[in-house]
Short mmCIF file of N, CA, C and O in Angstrom, two decimals:
data_model
loop_
_atom_site.label_atom_id
_atom_site.label_comp_id
_atom_site.label_asym_id
_atom_site.label_seq_id
_atom_site.Cartn_x
_atom_site.Cartn_y
_atom_site.Cartn_z
N MET A 1 -1.58 -19.59 -33.23
CA MET A 1 -2.28 -18.33 -33.09
C MET A 1 -1.92 -17.69 -31.75
O MET A 1 -1.95 -18.32 -30.71
N SER A 2 -1.60 -16.42 -31.80
CA SER A 2 -1.18 -15.69 -30.61
C SER A 2 -2.39 -15.23 -29.80
O SER A 2 -3.39 -14.78 -30.35
N ASN A 3 -2.30 -15.36 -28.50
CA ASN A 3 -3.36 -14.89 -27.62
C ASN A 3 -2.92 -13.62 -26.90
O ASN A 3 -3.18 -13.45 -25.72
N THR A 4 -2.25 -12.75 -27.62
CA THR A 4 -1.80 -11.48 -27.06
C THR A 4 -2.61 -10.35 -27.69
O THR A 4 -3.27 -10.53 -28.71
N PHE A 5 -2.52 -9.19 -27.06
CA PHE A 5 -3.19 -8.01 -27.58
C PHE A 5 -2.37 -6.78 -27.23
O PHE A 5 -1.42 -6.86 -26.45
N GLN A 6 -2.71 -5.66 -27.82
CA GLN A 6 -1.99 -4.42 -27.61
C GLN A 6 -2.53 -3.68 -26.39
O GLN A 6 -3.75 -3.62 -26.19
N ALA A 7 -1.62 -3.11 -25.59
CA ALA A 7 -2.02 -2.35 -24.41
C ALA A 7 -1.16 -1.11 -24.29
O ALA A 7 0.01 -1.12 -24.68
N GLN A 8 -1.77 -0.08 -23.75
CA GLN A 8 -1.01 1.13 -23.42
C GLN A 8 -1.53 1.71 -22.12
O GLN A 8 -2.72 1.66 -21.84
N LEU A 9 -0.57 2.21 -21.32
CA LEU A 9 -0.87 2.85 -20.05
C LEU A 9 -0.39 4.29 -20.16
O LEU A 9 0.80 4.54 -20.33
N LEU A 10 -1.34 5.22 -20.12
CA LEU A 10 -1.05 6.63 -20.30
C LEU A 10 -1.40 7.43 -19.06
O LEU A 10 -2.40 7.15 -18.41
N THR A 11 -0.57 8.43 -18.76
CA THR A 11 -0.83 9.38 -17.68
C THR A 11 -0.70 10.77 -18.26
O THR A 11 -0.20 10.93 -19.38
N PRO A 12 -1.11 11.80 -17.53
CA PRO A 12 -0.91 13.16 -18.02
C PRO A 12 0.57 13.47 -18.31
O PRO A 12 0.87 14.32 -19.15
N GLU A 13 1.48 12.77 -17.63
CA GLU A 13 2.92 13.00 -17.85
C GLU A 13 3.45 12.28 -19.07
O GLU A 13 4.55 12.57 -19.53
N GLY A 14 2.70 11.30 -19.61
CA GLY A 14 3.15 10.57 -20.79
C GLY A 14 2.83 9.10 -20.71
O GLY A 14 2.12 8.63 -19.82
N SER A 15 3.41 8.36 -21.64
CA SER A 15 3.16 6.92 -21.75
C SER A 15 4.09 6.16 -20.81
O SER A 15 5.30 6.38 -20.81
N LEU A 16 3.52 5.25 -20.01
CA LEU A 16 4.32 4.41 -19.12
C LEU A 16 4.54 3.02 -19.71
O LEU A 16 5.52 2.36 -19.38
N TYR A 17 3.61 2.57 -20.55
CA TYR A 17 3.75 1.25 -21.16
C TYR A 17 3.01 1.23 -22.49
O TYR A 17 1.89 1.73 -22.58
N GLU A 18 3.65 0.64 -23.48
CA GLU A 18 3.00 0.37 -24.77
C GLU A 18 3.58 -0.91 -25.31
O GLU A 18 4.80 -1.06 -25.35
N GLY A 19 2.72 -1.86 -25.65
CA GLY A 19 3.23 -3.09 -26.22
C GLY A 19 2.24 -4.23 -26.14
O GLY A 19 1.09 -4.06 -25.75
N GLU A 20 2.74 -5.41 -26.53
CA GLU A 20 1.94 -6.62 -26.53
C GLU A 20 1.86 -7.19 -25.12
O GLU A 20 2.84 -7.17 -24.38
N VAL A 21 0.70 -7.71 -24.77
CA VAL A 21 0.49 -8.31 -23.45
C VAL A 21 -0.33 -9.59 -23.58
O VAL A 21 -1.03 -9.79 -24.57
N GLU A 22 -0.22 -10.43 -22.55
CA GLU A 22 -1.09 -11.62 -22.47
C GLU A 22 -2.32 -11.34 -21.63
O GLU A 22 -3.35 -11.97 -21.80
N GLY A 23 -2.19 -10.39 -20.70
CA GLY A 23 -3.32 -10.05 -19.83
C GLY A 23 -2.99 -8.83 -18.99
O GLY A 23 -1.82 -8.52 -18.77
N VAL A 24 -4.04 -8.14 -18.56
CA VAL A 24 -3.88 -6.97 -17.71
C VAL A 24 -4.97 -6.99 -16.64
O VAL A 24 -6.16 -7.09 -16.97
N GLN A 25 -4.55 -6.89 -15.38
CA GLN A 25 -5.50 -6.78 -14.27
C GLN A 25 -5.53 -5.33 -13.82
O GLN A 25 -4.49 -4.70 -13.66
N VAL A 26 -6.74 -4.81 -13.63
CA VAL A 26 -6.91 -3.42 -13.21
C VAL A 26 -7.85 -3.34 -12.02
O VAL A 26 -8.69 -4.22 -11.82
N PRO A 27 -7.73 -2.25 -11.22
CA PRO A 27 -8.63 -2.07 -10.08
C PRO A 27 -9.88 -1.27 -10.48
O PRO A 27 -9.87 -0.05 -10.49
N GLY A 28 -10.93 -1.96 -10.83
CA GLY A 28 -12.18 -1.28 -11.13
C GLY A 28 -12.78 -0.72 -9.85
O GLY A 28 -12.40 -1.11 -8.75
N LYS A 29 -13.71 0.20 -9.97
CA LYS A 29 -14.35 0.78 -8.79
C LYS A 29 -15.07 -0.28 -7.95
O LYS A 29 -15.18 -0.15 -6.74
N SER A 30 -15.55 -1.35 -8.60
CA SER A 30 -16.28 -2.41 -7.88
C SER A 30 -15.42 -3.63 -7.62
O SER A 30 -15.93 -4.66 -7.20
N GLY A 31 -14.13 -3.54 -7.90
CA GLY A 31 -13.23 -4.67 -7.68
C GLY A 31 -12.30 -4.87 -8.86
O GLY A 31 -12.48 -4.29 -9.92
N ASN A 32 -11.30 -5.71 -8.65
CA ASN A 32 -10.32 -5.99 -9.70
C ASN A 32 -10.94 -6.82 -10.80
O ASN A 32 -11.80 -7.67 -10.55
N PHE A 33 -10.48 -6.60 -12.03
CA PHE A 33 -10.87 -7.49 -13.12
C PHE A 33 -9.72 -7.65 -14.10
O PHE A 33 -8.83 -6.80 -14.18
N LEU A 34 -9.72 -8.77 -14.80
CA LEU A 34 -8.65 -9.18 -15.69
C LEU A 34 -9.15 -9.16 -17.13
O LEU A 34 -10.23 -9.67 -17.42
N MET A 35 -8.35 -8.57 -17.99
CA MET A 35 -8.68 -8.57 -19.41
C MET A 35 -7.68 -9.44 -20.16
O MET A 35 -6.47 -9.31 -19.97
N LEU A 36 -8.21 -10.35 -20.97
CA LEU A 36 -7.42 -11.25 -21.78
C LEU A 36 -7.77 -11.07 -23.25
O LEU A 36 -8.69 -10.31 -23.58
N PHE A 37 -7.07 -11.77 -24.12
CA PHE A 37 -7.34 -11.73 -25.56
C PHE A 37 -8.83 -11.96 -25.83
O PHE A 37 -9.45 -12.84 -25.22
N ASN A 38 -9.39 -11.19 -26.71
CA ASN A 38 -10.80 -11.26 -27.12
C ASN A 38 -11.79 -10.91 -26.00
O ASN A 38 -12.94 -11.34 -26.02
N HIS A 39 -11.34 -10.12 -25.03
CA HIS A 39 -12.25 -9.63 -23.98
C HIS A 39 -13.35 -8.81 -24.62
O HIS A 39 -13.12 -8.09 -25.59
N ALA A 40 -14.53 -8.88 -24.08
CA ALA A 40 -15.65 -8.08 -24.58
C ALA A 40 -15.32 -6.59 -24.45
O ALA A 40 -14.59 -6.20 -23.54
N PRO A 41 -15.84 -5.77 -25.35
CA PRO A 41 -15.61 -4.32 -25.23
C PRO A 41 -16.10 -3.81 -23.88
O PRO A 41 -17.15 -4.23 -23.39
N ILE A 42 -15.30 -2.94 -23.28
CA ILE A 42 -15.65 -2.40 -21.96
C ILE A 42 -15.01 -1.04 -21.78
O ILE A 42 -13.93 -0.77 -22.28
N VAL A 43 -15.73 -0.17 -21.08
CA VAL A 43 -15.19 1.09 -20.58
C VAL A 43 -15.54 1.12 -19.10
O VAL A 43 -16.69 0.87 -18.73
N SER A 44 -14.54 1.38 -18.26
CA SER A 44 -14.77 1.36 -16.82
C SER A 44 -13.89 2.40 -16.14
O SER A 44 -12.82 2.73 -16.63
N SER A 45 -14.36 2.88 -15.00
CA SER A 45 -13.52 3.77 -14.19
C SER A 45 -12.62 2.91 -13.31
O SER A 45 -12.92 1.77 -13.00
N LEU A 46 -11.49 3.48 -12.93
CA LEU A 46 -10.52 2.80 -12.08
C LEU A 46 -10.53 3.40 -10.69
O LEU A 46 -10.72 4.60 -10.53
N GLY A 47 -10.27 2.58 -9.71
CA GLY A 47 -10.10 3.04 -8.35
C GLY A 47 -8.63 3.08 -7.99
O GLY A 47 -7.76 2.93 -8.85
N VAL A 48 -8.34 3.24 -6.73
CA VAL A 48 -6.97 3.17 -6.23
C VAL A 48 -6.62 1.69 -6.12
O VAL A 48 -7.38 0.89 -5.57
N GLY A 49 -5.47 1.32 -6.65
CA GLY A 49 -5.06 -0.09 -6.60
C GLY A 49 -3.83 -0.33 -7.45
O GLY A 49 -3.02 0.56 -7.65
N ARG A 50 -3.74 -1.55 -7.96
CA ARG A 50 -2.58 -1.86 -8.78
C ARG A 50 -2.99 -2.42 -10.13
O ARG A 50 -4.02 -3.09 -10.26
N ILE A 51 -2.17 -2.10 -11.10
CA ILE A 51 -2.31 -2.63 -12.45
C ILE A 51 -1.21 -3.67 -12.61
O ILE A 51 -0.04 -3.38 -12.33
N ILE A 52 -1.58 -4.86 -13.05
CA ILE A 52 -0.60 -5.91 -13.30
C ILE A 52 -0.63 -6.23 -14.78
O ILE A 52 -1.66 -6.65 -15.32
N ILE A 53 0.50 -5.99 -15.44
CA ILE A 53 0.63 -6.26 -16.87
C ILE A 53 1.44 -7.53 -17.04
O ILE A 53 2.60 -7.60 -16.63
N LYS A 54 0.82 -8.56 -17.62
CA LYS A 54 1.51 -9.82 -17.89
C LYS A 54 1.97 -9.80 -19.35
O LYS A 54 1.15 -9.73 -20.26
N LYS A 55 3.28 -9.88 -19.53
CA LYS A 55 3.88 -9.79 -20.86
C LYS A 55 3.98 -11.17 -21.50
O LYS A 55 3.90 -12.19 -20.82
N PRO A 56 4.17 -11.22 -22.83
CA PRO A 56 4.26 -12.51 -23.54
C PRO A 56 5.38 -13.42 -23.03
O PRO A 56 5.27 -14.64 -23.14
N ASP A 57 6.43 -12.86 -22.44
CA ASP A 57 7.53 -13.69 -21.90
C ASP A 57 7.23 -14.16 -20.48
O ASP A 57 8.10 -14.68 -19.79
N SER A 58 5.99 -13.99 -20.02
CA SER A 58 5.49 -14.39 -18.69
C SER A 58 5.99 -13.50 -17.56
O SER A 58 5.68 -13.75 -16.40
N SER A 59 6.74 -12.44 -17.86
CA SER A 59 7.12 -11.49 -16.82
C SER A 59 5.95 -10.55 -16.54
O SER A 59 5.02 -10.46 -17.35
N GLU A 60 5.99 -9.90 -15.38
CA GLU A 60 4.93 -8.97 -15.01
C GLU A 60 5.53 -7.62 -14.63
O GLU A 60 6.62 -7.57 -14.06
N THR A 61 4.80 -6.58 -14.95
CA THR A 61 5.14 -5.24 -14.49
C THR A 61 3.94 -4.74 -13.70
O THR A 61 2.80 -4.86 -14.15
N ILE A 62 4.22 -4.21 -12.51
CA ILE A 62 3.14 -3.78 -11.61
C ILE A 62 3.24 -2.28 -11.38
O ILE A 62 4.33 -1.74 -11.18
N TYR A 63 2.09 -1.62 -11.43
CA TYR A 63 2.00 -0.18 -11.23
C TYR A 63 1.00 0.12 -10.12
O TYR A 63 -0.04 -0.53 -10.03
N ALA A 64 1.31 1.12 -9.30
CA ALA A 64 0.33 1.67 -8.36
C ALA A 64 -0.44 2.73 -9.13
O ALA A 64 0.16 3.56 -9.81
N VAL A 65 -1.76 2.71 -9.05
CA VAL A 65 -2.59 3.66 -9.78
C VAL A 65 -3.58 4.30 -8.82
O VAL A 65 -4.03 3.69 -7.86
N SER A 66 -3.91 5.57 -9.10
CA SER A 66 -4.81 6.29 -8.19
C SER A 66 -6.06 6.79 -8.90
O SER A 66 -6.54 7.86 -8.61
N GLY A 67 -6.56 6.00 -9.82
CA GLY A 67 -7.80 6.35 -10.51
C GLY A 67 -7.58 6.57 -11.99
O GLY A 67 -6.46 6.63 -12.48
N GLY A 68 -8.69 6.66 -12.70
CA GLY A 68 -8.63 6.87 -14.15
C GLY A 68 -9.71 6.07 -14.84
O GLY A 68 -10.77 5.76 -14.25
N PHE A 69 -9.42 5.70 -16.09
CA PHE A 69 -10.37 4.96 -16.91
C PHE A 69 -9.64 3.90 -17.72
O PHE A 69 -8.46 4.04 -18.01
N VAL A 70 -10.37 2.84 -18.09
CA VAL A 70 -9.83 1.79 -18.93
C VAL A 70 -10.84 1.51 -20.04
O VAL A 70 -12.05 1.55 -19.81
N GLU A 71 -10.32 1.27 -21.24
CA GLU A 71 -11.17 0.91 -22.37
C GLU A 71 -10.53 -0.26 -23.10
O GLU A 71 -9.33 -0.23 -23.41
N MET A 72 -11.33 -1.29 -23.37
CA MET A 72 -10.89 -2.45 -24.15
C MET A 72 -11.84 -2.59 -25.32
O MET A 72 -13.06 -2.62 -25.14
N ASN A 73 -11.28 -2.65 -26.54
CA ASN A 73 -12.09 -2.78 -27.74
C ASN A 73 -11.24 -3.38 -28.84
O ASN A 73 -10.14 -2.89 -29.11
N ASP A 74 -11.71 -4.43 -29.47
CA ASP A 74 -11.00 -5.09 -30.58
C ASP A 74 -9.55 -5.42 -30.25
O ASP A 74 -8.63 -5.14 -31.03
N ASN A 75 -9.34 -6.00 -29.08
CA ASN A 75 -8.00 -6.40 -28.64
C ASN A 75 -7.01 -5.24 -28.55
O ASN A 75 -5.81 -5.41 -28.76
N ASN A 76 -7.53 -4.06 -28.25
CA ASN A 76 -6.71 -2.88 -27.96
C ASN A 76 -7.15 -2.33 -26.62
O ASN A 76 -8.31 -1.96 -26.45
N LEU A 77 -6.22 -2.29 -25.68
CA LEU A 77 -6.51 -1.82 -24.33
C LEU A 77 -5.83 -0.47 -24.12
O LEU A 77 -4.64 -0.32 -24.38
N THR A 78 -6.60 0.48 -23.63
CA THR A 78 -6.05 1.78 -23.28
C THR A 78 -6.43 2.08 -21.84
O THR A 78 -7.60 2.01 -21.47
N ILE A 79 -5.41 2.38 -21.04
CA ILE A 79 -5.62 2.78 -19.66
C ILE A 79 -5.20 4.23 -19.53
O ILE A 79 -4.06 4.58 -19.85
N LEU A 80 -6.13 5.07 -19.12
CA LEU A 80 -5.86 6.49 -18.87
C LEU A 80 -5.86 6.67 -17.36
O LEU A 80 -6.92 6.66 -16.73
N ALA A 81 -4.68 6.79 -16.78
CA ALA A 81 -4.54 6.86 -15.33
C ALA A 81 -4.31 8.29 -14.88
O ALA A 81 -3.55 9.03 -15.51
N GLU A 82 -4.99 8.67 -13.77
CA GLU A 82 -4.73 9.98 -13.17
C GLU A 82 -3.25 10.07 -12.79
O GLU A 82 -2.57 11.03 -13.10
N LYS A 83 -2.79 9.05 -12.07
CA LYS A 83 -1.38 8.90 -11.69
C LYS A 83 -1.08 7.42 -11.66
O LYS A 83 -1.92 6.62 -11.24
N ALA A 84 0.11 7.06 -12.09
CA ALA A 84 0.56 5.67 -12.02
C ALA A 84 2.06 5.68 -11.82
O ALA A 84 2.77 6.56 -12.33
N GLU A 85 2.53 4.69 -11.06
CA GLU A 85 3.95 4.61 -10.74
C GLU A 85 4.35 3.14 -10.72
O GLU A 85 3.70 2.33 -10.07
N GLU A 86 5.41 2.82 -11.44
CA GLU A 86 5.89 1.44 -11.46
C GLU A 86 6.38 1.06 -10.07
O GLU A 86 7.03 1.86 -9.38
N ALA A 87 6.08 -0.17 -9.66
CA ALA A 87 6.40 -0.63 -8.30
C ALA A 87 7.87 -0.39 -7.96
O ALA A 87 8.19 0.06 -6.86
N SER A 88 8.76 -0.67 -8.90
CA SER A 88 10.20 -0.55 -8.62
C SER A 88 10.66 0.90 -8.46
O SER A 88 11.76 1.16 -7.98
N GLU A 89 9.83 1.85 -8.87
CA GLU A 89 10.20 3.26 -8.80
C GLU A 89 9.54 4.01 -7.64
O GLU A 89 9.74 5.22 -7.48
N ILE A 90 8.75 3.32 -6.83
CA ILE A 90 8.07 3.96 -5.71
C ILE A 90 9.08 4.28 -4.61
O ILE A 90 9.84 3.42 -4.19
N ASP A 91 9.06 5.52 -4.17
CA ASP A 91 9.90 5.96 -3.05
C ASP A 91 9.14 5.62 -1.76
O ASP A 91 8.19 6.32 -1.38
N VAL A 92 9.55 4.55 -1.10
CA VAL A 92 8.85 4.05 0.08
C VAL A 92 8.86 5.08 1.20
O VAL A 92 7.84 5.29 1.88
N ASP A 93 9.99 5.75 1.42
CA ASP A 93 10.07 6.75 2.48
C ASP A 93 9.10 7.90 2.22
O ASP A 93 8.42 8.38 3.14
N GLU A 94 9.01 8.34 0.97
CA GLU A 94 8.07 9.41 0.62
C GLU A 94 6.63 8.95 0.82
O GLU A 94 5.81 9.70 1.33
N ALA A 95 6.33 7.72 0.43
CA ALA A 95 4.97 7.19 0.60
C ALA A 95 4.61 7.10 2.09
O ALA A 95 3.48 7.41 2.48
N LYS A 96 5.57 6.71 2.93
CA LYS A 96 5.32 6.65 4.38
C LYS A 96 5.04 8.05 4.92
O LYS A 96 4.15 8.23 5.76
N LYS A 97 5.79 9.03 4.44
CA LYS A 97 5.58 10.42 4.88
C LYS A 97 4.19 10.91 4.45
O LYS A 97 3.48 11.54 5.24
N LEU A 98 3.80 10.62 3.21
CA LEU A 98 2.47 11.01 2.73
C LEU A 98 1.37 10.35 3.56
O LEU A 98 0.35 10.96 3.86
N ARG A 99 1.61 9.10 3.92
CA ARG A 99 0.64 8.36 4.73
C ARG A 99 0.46 9.01 6.10
O ARG A 99 -0.67 9.22 6.56
N GLU A 100 1.56 9.34 6.74
CA GLU A 100 1.49 9.97 8.07
C GLU A 100 0.83 11.35 7.99
O GLU A 100 0.04 11.72 8.86
N ASP A 101 1.15 12.10 6.94
CA ASP A 101 0.54 13.42 6.74
C ASP A 101 -0.98 13.29 6.57
O ASP A 101 -1.75 14.05 7.18
N ALA A 102 -1.41 12.31 5.78
CA ALA A 102 -2.85 12.11 5.57
C ALA A 102 -3.53 11.70 6.88
O ALA A 102 -4.64 12.17 7.18
N LYS A 103 -2.89 10.86 7.67
CA LYS A 103 -3.46 10.46 8.96
C LYS A 103 -3.62 11.66 9.89
O LYS A 103 -4.63 11.78 10.58
N GLU A 104 -2.64 12.55 9.90
CA GLU A 104 -2.72 13.75 10.74
C GLU A 104 -3.87 14.65 10.28
O GLU A 104 -4.60 15.20 11.10
N ARG A 105 -4.02 14.81 8.97
CA ARG A 105 -5.11 15.64 8.45
C ARG A 105 -6.47 15.06 8.78
O ARG A 105 -7.44 15.80 8.96
N LEU A 106 -6.58 13.75 8.90
CA LEU A 106 -7.85 13.12 9.25
C LEU A 106 -8.25 13.40 10.70
O LEU A 106 -9.42 13.37 11.04
N LYS A 107 -7.28 13.71 11.53
CA LYS A 107 -7.57 14.02 12.93
C LYS A 107 -8.21 15.39 13.10
O LYS A 107 -8.90 15.63 14.08
N ASP A 108 -7.99 16.30 12.17
CA ASP A 108 -8.51 17.67 12.25
C ASP A 108 -9.81 17.78 11.45
O ASP A 108 -9.79 17.66 10.23
N VAL A 109 -10.91 17.99 12.13
CA VAL A 109 -12.22 18.04 11.46
C VAL A 109 -12.34 19.21 10.48
O VAL A 109 -13.23 19.23 9.64
N LYS A 110 -11.46 20.21 10.59
CA LYS A 110 -11.52 21.36 9.69
C LYS A 110 -10.97 21.03 8.30
O LYS A 110 -11.22 21.75 7.35
N ASN A 111 -10.20 19.96 8.20
CA ASN A 111 -9.61 19.58 6.92
C ASN A 111 -10.63 18.89 6.02
O ASN A 111 -11.66 18.39 6.48
N ASP A 112 -10.30 18.83 4.74
CA ASP A 112 -11.12 18.13 3.75
C ASP A 112 -10.94 16.62 3.96
O ASP A 112 -9.95 16.04 3.54
N ARG A 113 -11.89 16.02 4.66
CA ARG A 113 -11.80 14.60 5.03
C ARG A 113 -11.72 13.70 3.81
O ARG A 113 -10.94 12.74 3.79
N GLU A 114 -12.50 13.97 2.78
CA GLU A 114 -12.52 13.13 1.58
C GLU A 114 -11.15 13.10 0.91
O GLU A 114 -10.66 12.05 0.52
N LYS A 115 -10.51 14.27 0.79
CA LYS A 115 -9.19 14.34 0.18
C LYS A 115 -8.16 13.63 1.04
O LYS A 115 -7.32 12.88 0.52
N ALA A 116 -8.22 13.82 2.34
CA ALA A 116 -7.28 13.15 3.25
C ALA A 116 -7.44 11.63 3.18
O ALA A 116 -6.45 10.90 3.16
N GLU A 117 -8.68 11.15 3.10
CA GLU A 117 -8.93 9.71 2.99
C GLU A 117 -8.38 9.16 1.68
O GLU A 117 -7.78 8.08 1.65
N LYS A 118 -8.57 9.90 0.59
CA LYS A 118 -8.04 9.45 -0.70
C LYS A 118 -6.51 9.46 -0.67
O LYS A 118 -5.87 8.52 -1.15
N ASP A 119 -5.91 10.51 -0.10
CA ASP A 119 -4.45 10.57 0.00
C ASP A 119 -3.91 9.41 0.83
O ASP A 119 -2.87 8.83 0.50
N LEU A 120 -4.61 9.06 1.90
CA LEU A 120 -4.21 7.93 2.73
C LEU A 120 -4.30 6.62 1.93
O LEU A 120 -3.39 5.79 1.98
N ALA A 121 -5.38 6.45 1.18
CA ALA A 121 -5.54 5.24 0.36
C ALA A 121 -4.44 5.15 -0.70
O ALA A 121 -3.90 4.07 -0.95
N ILE A 122 -4.08 6.28 -1.30
CA ILE A 122 -3.02 6.30 -2.32
C ILE A 122 -1.68 5.92 -1.68
O ILE A 122 -0.93 5.10 -2.23
N ALA A 123 -1.37 6.50 -0.53
CA ALA A 123 -0.11 6.20 0.15
C ALA A 123 -0.06 4.73 0.56
O ALA A 123 0.96 4.04 0.36
N ASP A 124 -1.14 4.21 1.15
CA ASP A 124 -1.20 2.79 1.54
C ASP A 124 -1.01 1.88 0.32
O ASP A 124 -0.31 0.89 0.39
N ASN A 125 -1.63 2.25 -0.80
CA ASN A 125 -1.52 1.46 -2.02
C ASN A 125 -0.07 1.45 -2.52
O ASN A 125 0.45 0.41 -2.91
N LYS A 126 0.58 2.61 -2.52
CA LYS A 126 1.97 2.67 -2.97
C LYS A 126 2.85 1.77 -2.12
O LYS A 126 3.70 1.03 -2.65
N LEU A 127 2.65 1.80 -0.81
CA LEU A 127 3.44 0.96 0.08
C LEU A 127 3.17 -0.53 -0.18
O LEU A 127 4.10 -1.34 -0.19
N LYS A 128 1.93 -0.87 -0.43
CA LYS A 128 1.55 -2.26 -0.71
C LYS A 128 2.18 -2.73 -2.03
O LYS A 128 2.74 -3.82 -2.11
N VAL A 129 2.10 -1.90 -3.06
CA VAL A 129 2.63 -2.26 -4.38
C VAL A 129 4.15 -2.34 -4.36
O VAL A 129 4.75 -3.18 -5.01
N ALA A 130 4.79 -1.48 -3.57
CA ALA A 130 6.25 -1.45 -3.51
C ALA A 130 6.83 -2.68 -2.81
O ALA A 130 8.00 -3.00 -2.99
N GLN A 131 6.03 -3.38 -2.02
CA GLN A 131 6.52 -4.55 -1.26
C GLN A 131 6.86 -5.70 -2.18
O GLN A 131 6.19 -6.05 -3.04
#
């Protein structure tokens, strides 16, 4: 008996992953959690972090994600991400530039601090995932 289930990772730009998986770790707002075969039904919001997809051949694909939602029901997982980028496709130089820009905006009290903090967290996450 197979302990795999179907998963899909969707963004506004399109599908990034569709297929069978052994497990998926996602960054919930209250911390990371792992979904395996026969996981209880759940709907949760996602924070900034990484998604780790473990495939049946034991390989992993890692994505940097900047929020969204996840739903698991009847061994079907759907992740709706605001933005997601595969670790191997992250432009490290661009992420460093975004990080520095966000840090500069945090120094100016006239800027939208919440947006600058989120942009900084997204840039830091991309750099972490790309390593």
